[in-house]
């Protein structure tokens, strides 16, 4: 094609797919749609060459600040509502199972495996509120799931996750806990506080460009896994937290809002939180993929 025009450029690029090398059907599907939407977007807004160069510079800077401790592109996907959309597409609600929500950029693998009831607090902050968290993990018929792993992570009272804060000990406020024979789990942690997602770099530029704010409501991140069951990535939100209705990453779900209650007299934490999880059986096809 020697005469590419505004009218034919999209088809010309799509026709090039697989021209010199066979590509898998899924790859073709992704690229064809991406090209159509990307070209459509450029036409919609009449994107200028200057704006195109600005976008290239922006993406370059976003990539440059990624490291093993910072994943800027997940943040960008969160701010645009892409991660929550992809999560809903990947994990459609089928019945009574606990609803999932975004993983976010702060998860770290290999959190310490801890005994039932232990605390994830490795550094104390003034004004922190400790919480005893417990509940059951069950299947959709209500049978207990023993040996499920609850991987939990949260921000400190200064609003920072430990991997973004040099002053917190490694794996502070992170831990993995196993359910007992009754499917029961228990741990000690602190009440999570609302925090701004990192907005010092390109994520902040995007938030400001959108005229949005960067705040998230207080939440505990949880990942619940057990062989034979669908893995759950979710968050529990503090019912009394601000920003439940204007979360900067659009990840709040009504069913994930929990009550942090005042602990009974004599308890060794300030608060208690009860939250149960329901995991459906994994489908064979999905298990193979995982
Ligand atoms: Fe978070």
Short mmCIF file of C-alpha atoms and ligand atoms in Angstrom, two decimals:
data_model
loop_
_atom_site.label_atom_id
_atom_site.label_comp_id
_atom_site.label_asym_id
_atom_site.label_seq_id
_atom_site.Cartn_x
_atom_site.Cartn_y
_atom_site.Cartn_z
CA UNK A 1 0.00 0.00 0.00
CA UNK A 2 1.60 3.24 -1.14
CA UNK A 3 -1.28 5.61 -0.65
CA UNK A 4 -2.21 5.53 3.00
CA UNK A 5 -5.03 7.95 3.78
CA UNK A 6 -7.01 8.89 6.85
CA UNK A 7 -9.79 6.69 5.51
CA UNK A 8 -7.80 3.53 4.83
CA UNK A 9 -4.93 3.62 7.36
CA UNK A 10 -6.73 1.49 9.94
CA UNK A 11 -7.53 -1.29 7.46
CA UNK A 12 -4.01 -1.11 6.01
CA UNK A 13 -2.41 -1.70 9.39
CA UNK A 14 -4.86 -4.49 10.26
CA UNK A 15 -4.15 -6.20 6.92
CA UNK A 16 -0.46 -6.28 7.86
CA UNK A 17 -1.18 -8.58 10.80
CA UNK A 18 0.43 -11.96 10.20
CA UNK A 19 1.63 -10.98 6.73
CA UNK A 20 5.20 -12.09 7.27
CA UNK A 21 4.77 -14.45 10.16
CA UNK A 22 1.81 -16.53 11.30
CA UNK A 23 0.36 -15.20 14.55
CA UNK A 24 -1.99 -16.96 16.98
CA UNK A 25 -5.70 -16.15 16.73
CA UNK A 26 -5.81 -14.49 20.14
CA UNK A 27 -2.88 -12.26 19.21
CA UNK A 28 -4.66 -11.25 16.01
CA UNK A 29 -7.87 -10.52 17.92
CA UNK A 30 -6.05 -8.33 20.44
CA UNK A 31 -4.06 -6.41 17.82
CA UNK A 32 -6.97 -5.85 15.47
CA UNK A 33 -9.14 -4.40 18.21
CA UNK A 34 -6.28 -2.38 19.67
CA UNK A 35 -5.51 -0.82 16.28
CA UNK A 36 -9.19 -0.03 15.63
CA UNK A 37 -9.69 1.60 19.03
CA UNK A 38 -6.38 3.45 19.02
CA UNK A 39 -6.97 4.86 15.55
CA UNK A 40 -10.55 5.71 16.49
CA UNK A 41 -9.33 7.55 19.57
CA UNK A 42 -6.80 9.59 17.55
CA UNK A 43 -9.52 10.53 15.07
CA UNK A 44 -12.07 11.35 17.80
CA UNK A 45 -9.84 13.87 19.52
CA UNK A 46 -7.93 14.92 16.36
CA UNK A 47 -4.71 14.13 18.21
CA UNK A 48 -1.92 16.50 17.22
CA UNK A 49 1.65 15.42 16.58
CA UNK A 50 2.77 17.50 19.55
CA UNK A 51 0.34 15.62 21.81
CA UNK A 52 1.55 12.30 20.39
CA UNK A 53 5.15 13.23 21.30
CA UNK A 54 3.97 14.32 24.76
CA UNK A 55 2.35 10.90 25.24
CA UNK A 56 5.54 9.11 24.13
CA UNK A 57 7.60 11.15 26.57
CA UNK A 58 5.06 10.44 29.32
CA UNK A 59 5.11 6.67 28.78
CA UNK A 60 8.91 6.72 28.65
CA UNK A 61 9.06 8.46 32.02
CA UNK A 62 6.47 6.06 33.48
CA UNK A 63 8.59 3.10 32.39
CA UNK A 64 11.79 4.61 33.75
CA UNK A 65 10.46 4.76 37.32
CA UNK A 66 9.30 1.13 37.38
CA UNK A 67 11.37 -1.14 39.60
CA UNK A 68 10.89 -4.28 41.67
CA UNK A 69 9.28 -2.00 44.27
CA UNK A 70 7.21 0.24 42.04
CA UNK A 71 4.88 -0.73 39.18
CA UNK A 72 3.75 2.54 37.67
CA UNK A 73 1.69 0.98 34.87
CA UNK A 74 -0.63 -0.84 37.32
CA UNK A 75 -1.21 2.55 38.93
CA UNK A 76 -2.01 4.11 35.56
CA UNK A 77 -4.38 1.22 34.82
CA UNK A 78 -6.02 1.75 38.21
CA UNK A 79 -6.50 5.47 37.74
CA UNK A 80 -8.15 4.82 34.36
CA UNK A 81 -10.44 2.13 35.82
CA UNK A 82 -8.82 -0.49 33.59
CA UNK A 83 -7.70 -2.86 36.34
CA UNK A 84 -11.14 -2.95 37.95
CA UNK A 85 -12.72 -3.55 34.53
CA UNK A 86 -10.29 -6.35 33.68
CA UNK A 87 -10.89 -7.92 37.09
CA UNK A 88 -14.67 -7.93 36.51
CA UNK A 89 -14.19 -9.46 33.07
CA UNK A 90 -11.81 -12.10 34.43
CA UNK A 91 -13.86 -12.95 37.52
CA UNK A 92 -17.55 -12.63 36.62
CA UNK A 93 -19.84 -13.16 39.59
CA UNK A 94 -21.36 -16.61 39.34
CA UNK A 95 -23.22 -17.00 42.60
CA UNK A 96 -22.57 -16.49 46.26
CA UNK A 97 -18.79 -16.32 46.13
CA UNK A 98 -16.90 -13.42 47.67
CA UNK A 99 -16.50 -10.70 45.11
CA UNK A 100 -13.02 -9.83 43.88
CA UNK A 101 -11.44 -6.47 43.29
CA UNK A 102 -8.13 -5.05 42.14
CA UNK A 103 -4.74 -6.38 43.21
CA UNK A 104 -3.19 -2.91 43.08
CA UNK A 105 0.50 -2.10 42.84
CA UNK A 106 1.61 -2.88 46.41
CA UNK A 107 1.40 -6.68 46.61
CA UNK A 108 4.65 -8.49 47.43
CA UNK A 109 5.17 -12.20 47.09
CA UNK A 110 6.53 -14.38 49.89
CA UNK A 111 5.09 -12.54 52.86
CA UNK A 112 6.07 -14.26 56.13
CA UNK A 113 4.03 -17.35 56.98
CA UNK A 114 2.65 -16.72 60.47
CA UNK A 115 0.81 -18.76 63.11
CA UNK A 116 -2.89 -18.24 63.63
CA UNK A 117 -3.59 -15.08 65.62
CA UNK A 118 -0.12 -13.52 65.13
CA UNK A 119 0.29 -9.85 64.37
CA UNK A 120 1.58 -8.36 61.14
CA UNK A 121 2.67 -5.23 63.01
CA UNK A 122 6.47 -4.99 63.01
CA UNK A 123 6.62 -1.29 63.82
CA UNK A 124 4.26 0.70 66.02
CA UNK A 125 2.95 4.11 65.02
CA UNK A 126 1.52 6.69 67.35
CA UNK A 127 -2.26 6.72 67.22
CA UNK A 128 -2.56 3.35 65.49
CA UNK A 129 -5.63 1.25 66.25
CA UNK A 130 -4.99 -2.46 66.52
CA UNK A 131 -7.58 -4.90 65.19
CA UNK A 132 -8.27 -8.59 65.65
CA UNK A 133 -9.37 -9.93 62.28
CA UNK A 134 -11.07 -13.29 62.00
CA UNK A 135 -13.52 -15.24 59.95
CA UNK A 136 -14.17 -18.42 58.01
CA UNK A 137 -13.32 -19.56 54.53
CA UNK A 138 -16.05 -21.77 53.10
CA UNK A 139 -17.12 -23.22 49.78
CA UNK A 140 -20.38 -22.23 48.11
CA UNK A 141 -22.22 -25.06 49.95
CA UNK A 142 -21.03 -23.71 53.28
CA UNK A 143 -18.46 -26.43 53.97
CA UNK A 144 -15.25 -25.20 55.66
CA UNK A 145 -12.11 -24.96 53.57
CA UNK A 146 -9.15 -26.02 55.68
CA UNK A 147 -5.62 -25.14 54.67
CA UNK A 148 -6.59 -22.01 52.72
CA UNK A 149 -3.90 -19.32 52.74
CA UNK A 150 -4.91 -15.75 53.54
CA UNK A 151 -2.24 -13.35 52.33
CA UNK A 152 -2.86 -9.91 53.82
CA UNK A 153 -1.24 -6.52 53.25
CA UNK A 154 -2.12 -2.95 54.17
CA UNK A 155 -0.76 0.56 54.59
CA UNK A 156 0.70 1.94 57.82
CA UNK A 157 -0.90 4.83 59.75
CA UNK A 158 1.33 7.20 57.74
CA UNK A 159 -0.53 6.09 54.61
CA UNK A 160 2.45 4.22 53.15
CA UNK A 161 2.99 0.56 52.31
CA UNK A 162 6.30 -0.73 53.63
CA UNK A 163 7.81 -1.16 50.17
CA UNK A 164 7.33 2.58 49.60
CA UNK A 165 8.68 3.61 53.00
CA UNK A 166 12.34 3.23 53.98
CA UNK A 167 11.46 3.67 57.65
CA UNK A 168 9.30 0.56 57.91
CA UNK A 169 10.75 -2.92 58.50
CA UNK A 170 10.71 -5.35 55.60
CA UNK A 171 7.26 -6.96 55.21
CA UNK A 172 5.71 -4.73 57.88
CA UNK A 173 1.91 -5.21 57.88
CA UNK A 174 2.14 -8.25 55.62
CA UNK A 175 1.66 -11.90 56.43
CA UNK A 176 0.25 -15.23 55.33
CA UNK A 177 -2.13 -17.17 57.57
CA UNK A 178 -3.69 -20.61 57.15
CA UNK A 179 -7.23 -21.64 57.97
CA UNK A 180 -7.65 -24.44 60.52
CA UNK A 181 -9.75 -27.61 60.15
CA UNK A 182 -12.92 -25.52 60.63
CA UNK A 183 -11.92 -23.07 57.92
CA UNK A 184 -11.26 -20.45 60.59
CA UNK A 185 -8.52 -17.85 60.32
CA UNK A 186 -7.39 -15.17 62.76
CA UNK A 187 -4.73 -12.51 62.81
CA UNK A 188 -3.87 -9.20 64.38
CA UNK A 189 -3.23 -6.08 62.34
CA UNK A 190 -4.10 -2.39 62.47
CA UNK A 191 -6.96 -0.33 61.14
CA UNK A 192 -5.98 0.71 57.60
CA UNK A 193 -6.13 4.43 56.87
CA UNK A 194 -7.18 6.25 53.69
CA UNK A 195 -4.14 7.06 51.59
CA UNK A 196 -3.24 8.78 48.35
CA UNK A 197 -1.93 6.48 45.66
CA UNK A 198 1.62 7.55 44.75
CA UNK A 199 1.15 10.80 42.88
CA UNK A 200 4.64 12.23 42.90
CA UNK A 201 5.44 10.95 39.41
CA UNK A 202 3.53 10.08 36.24
CA UNK A 203 0.50 8.66 38.09
CA UNK A 204 0.06 12.07 39.73
CA UNK A 205 0.32 13.81 36.38
CA UNK A 206 -2.50 11.61 35.07
CA UNK A 207 -4.71 12.25 38.11
CA UNK A 208 -4.22 15.99 37.77
CA UNK A 209 -4.82 15.83 34.00
CA UNK A 210 -8.14 14.11 34.79
CA UNK A 211 -8.98 16.60 37.53
CA UNK A 212 -9.47 13.76 40.00
CA UNK A 213 -7.92 13.22 43.42
CA UNK A 214 -5.62 10.42 44.50
CA UNK A 215 -7.31 9.20 47.70
CA UNK A 216 -8.41 5.65 48.45
CA UNK A 217 -10.61 4.59 51.40
CA UNK A 218 -9.00 2.55 54.20
CA UNK A 219 -8.82 -1.12 53.23
CA UNK A 220 -7.11 -4.42 53.95
CA UNK A 221 -5.88 -6.32 50.91
CA UNK A 222 -6.51 -10.07 50.99
CA UNK A 223 -5.56 -12.87 48.66
CA UNK A 224 -7.18 -16.22 49.50
CA UNK A 225 -5.91 -19.37 47.83
CA UNK A 226 -6.46 -23.09 48.12
CA UNK A 227 -5.78 -25.86 45.59
CA UNK A 228 -8.97 -26.86 43.83
CA UNK A 229 -10.69 -23.51 44.47
CA UNK A 230 -10.75 -20.31 42.53
CA UNK A 231 -8.18 -17.90 43.94
CA UNK A 232 -9.61 -14.70 45.33
CA UNK A 233 -7.93 -11.30 45.20
CA UNK A 234 -9.95 -8.79 47.13
CA UNK A 235 -10.04 -5.96 49.66
CA UNK A 236 -12.05 -5.31 52.83
CA UNK A 237 -13.13 -1.70 53.23
CA UNK A 238 -13.60 0.12 56.52
CA UNK A 239 -17.27 1.15 56.68
CA UNK A 240 -16.41 4.37 58.51
CA UNK A 241 -13.68 5.46 56.11
CA UNK A 242 -13.98 8.50 53.85
CA UNK A 243 -13.68 7.98 50.09
CA UNK A 244 -15.89 4.88 49.87
CA UNK A 245 -17.88 6.80 47.26
CA UNK A 246 -15.03 8.48 45.42
CA UNK A 247 -12.21 5.94 45.39
CA UNK A 248 -9.44 7.08 43.04
CA UNK A 249 -9.19 3.57 41.54
CA UNK A 250 -12.95 2.72 41.47
CA UNK A 251 -12.44 -0.57 43.34
CA UNK A 252 -15.00 -0.33 46.19
CA UNK A 253 -17.82 -2.91 46.22
CA UNK A 254 -20.67 -2.77 48.73
CA UNK A 255 -20.23 -6.46 49.64
CA UNK A 256 -16.60 -5.86 50.64
CA UNK A 257 -17.36 -3.23 53.27
CA UNK A 258 -16.59 -4.52 56.77
CA UNK A 259 -17.32 -3.22 60.25
CA UNK A 260 -14.38 -2.39 62.48
CA UNK A 261 -16.05 -2.69 65.90
CA UNK A 262 -14.77 -1.67 69.31
CA UNK A 263 -13.20 -4.74 70.93
CA UNK A 264 -14.80 -6.16 74.07
CA UNK A 265 -13.41 -5.24 77.48
CA UNK A 266 -10.16 -7.07 78.23
CA UNK A 267 -9.30 -7.76 74.59
CA UNK A 268 -5.71 -7.16 73.52
CA UNK A 269 -6.70 -5.11 70.45
CA UNK A 270 -8.67 -1.90 70.10
CA UNK A 271 -11.02 -3.24 67.44
CA UNK A 272 -12.38 -6.43 65.92
CA UNK A 273 -13.30 -7.23 62.35
CA UNK A 274 -15.16 -10.32 61.22
CA UNK A 275 -15.07 -11.18 57.54
CA UNK A 276 -15.88 -14.50 55.90
CA UNK A 277 -14.85 -15.64 52.45
CA UNK A 278 -16.63 -17.96 50.05
CA UNK A 279 -14.56 -19.60 47.34
CA UNK A 280 -16.09 -21.50 44.41
CA UNK A 281 -14.46 -24.64 43.05
CA UNK A 282 -11.97 -23.92 40.30
CA UNK A 283 -13.01 -24.98 36.83
CA UNK A 284 -10.65 -27.56 35.34
CA UNK A 285 -9.74 -25.32 32.40
CA UNK A 286 -8.99 -22.42 34.65
CA UNK A 287 -6.95 -24.55 37.06
CA UNK A 288 -4.75 -25.65 34.17
CA UNK A 289 -4.23 -22.01 33.17
CA UNK A 290 -3.32 -21.00 36.73
FE1 LIG B 1 -4.19 -0.57 48.91
#
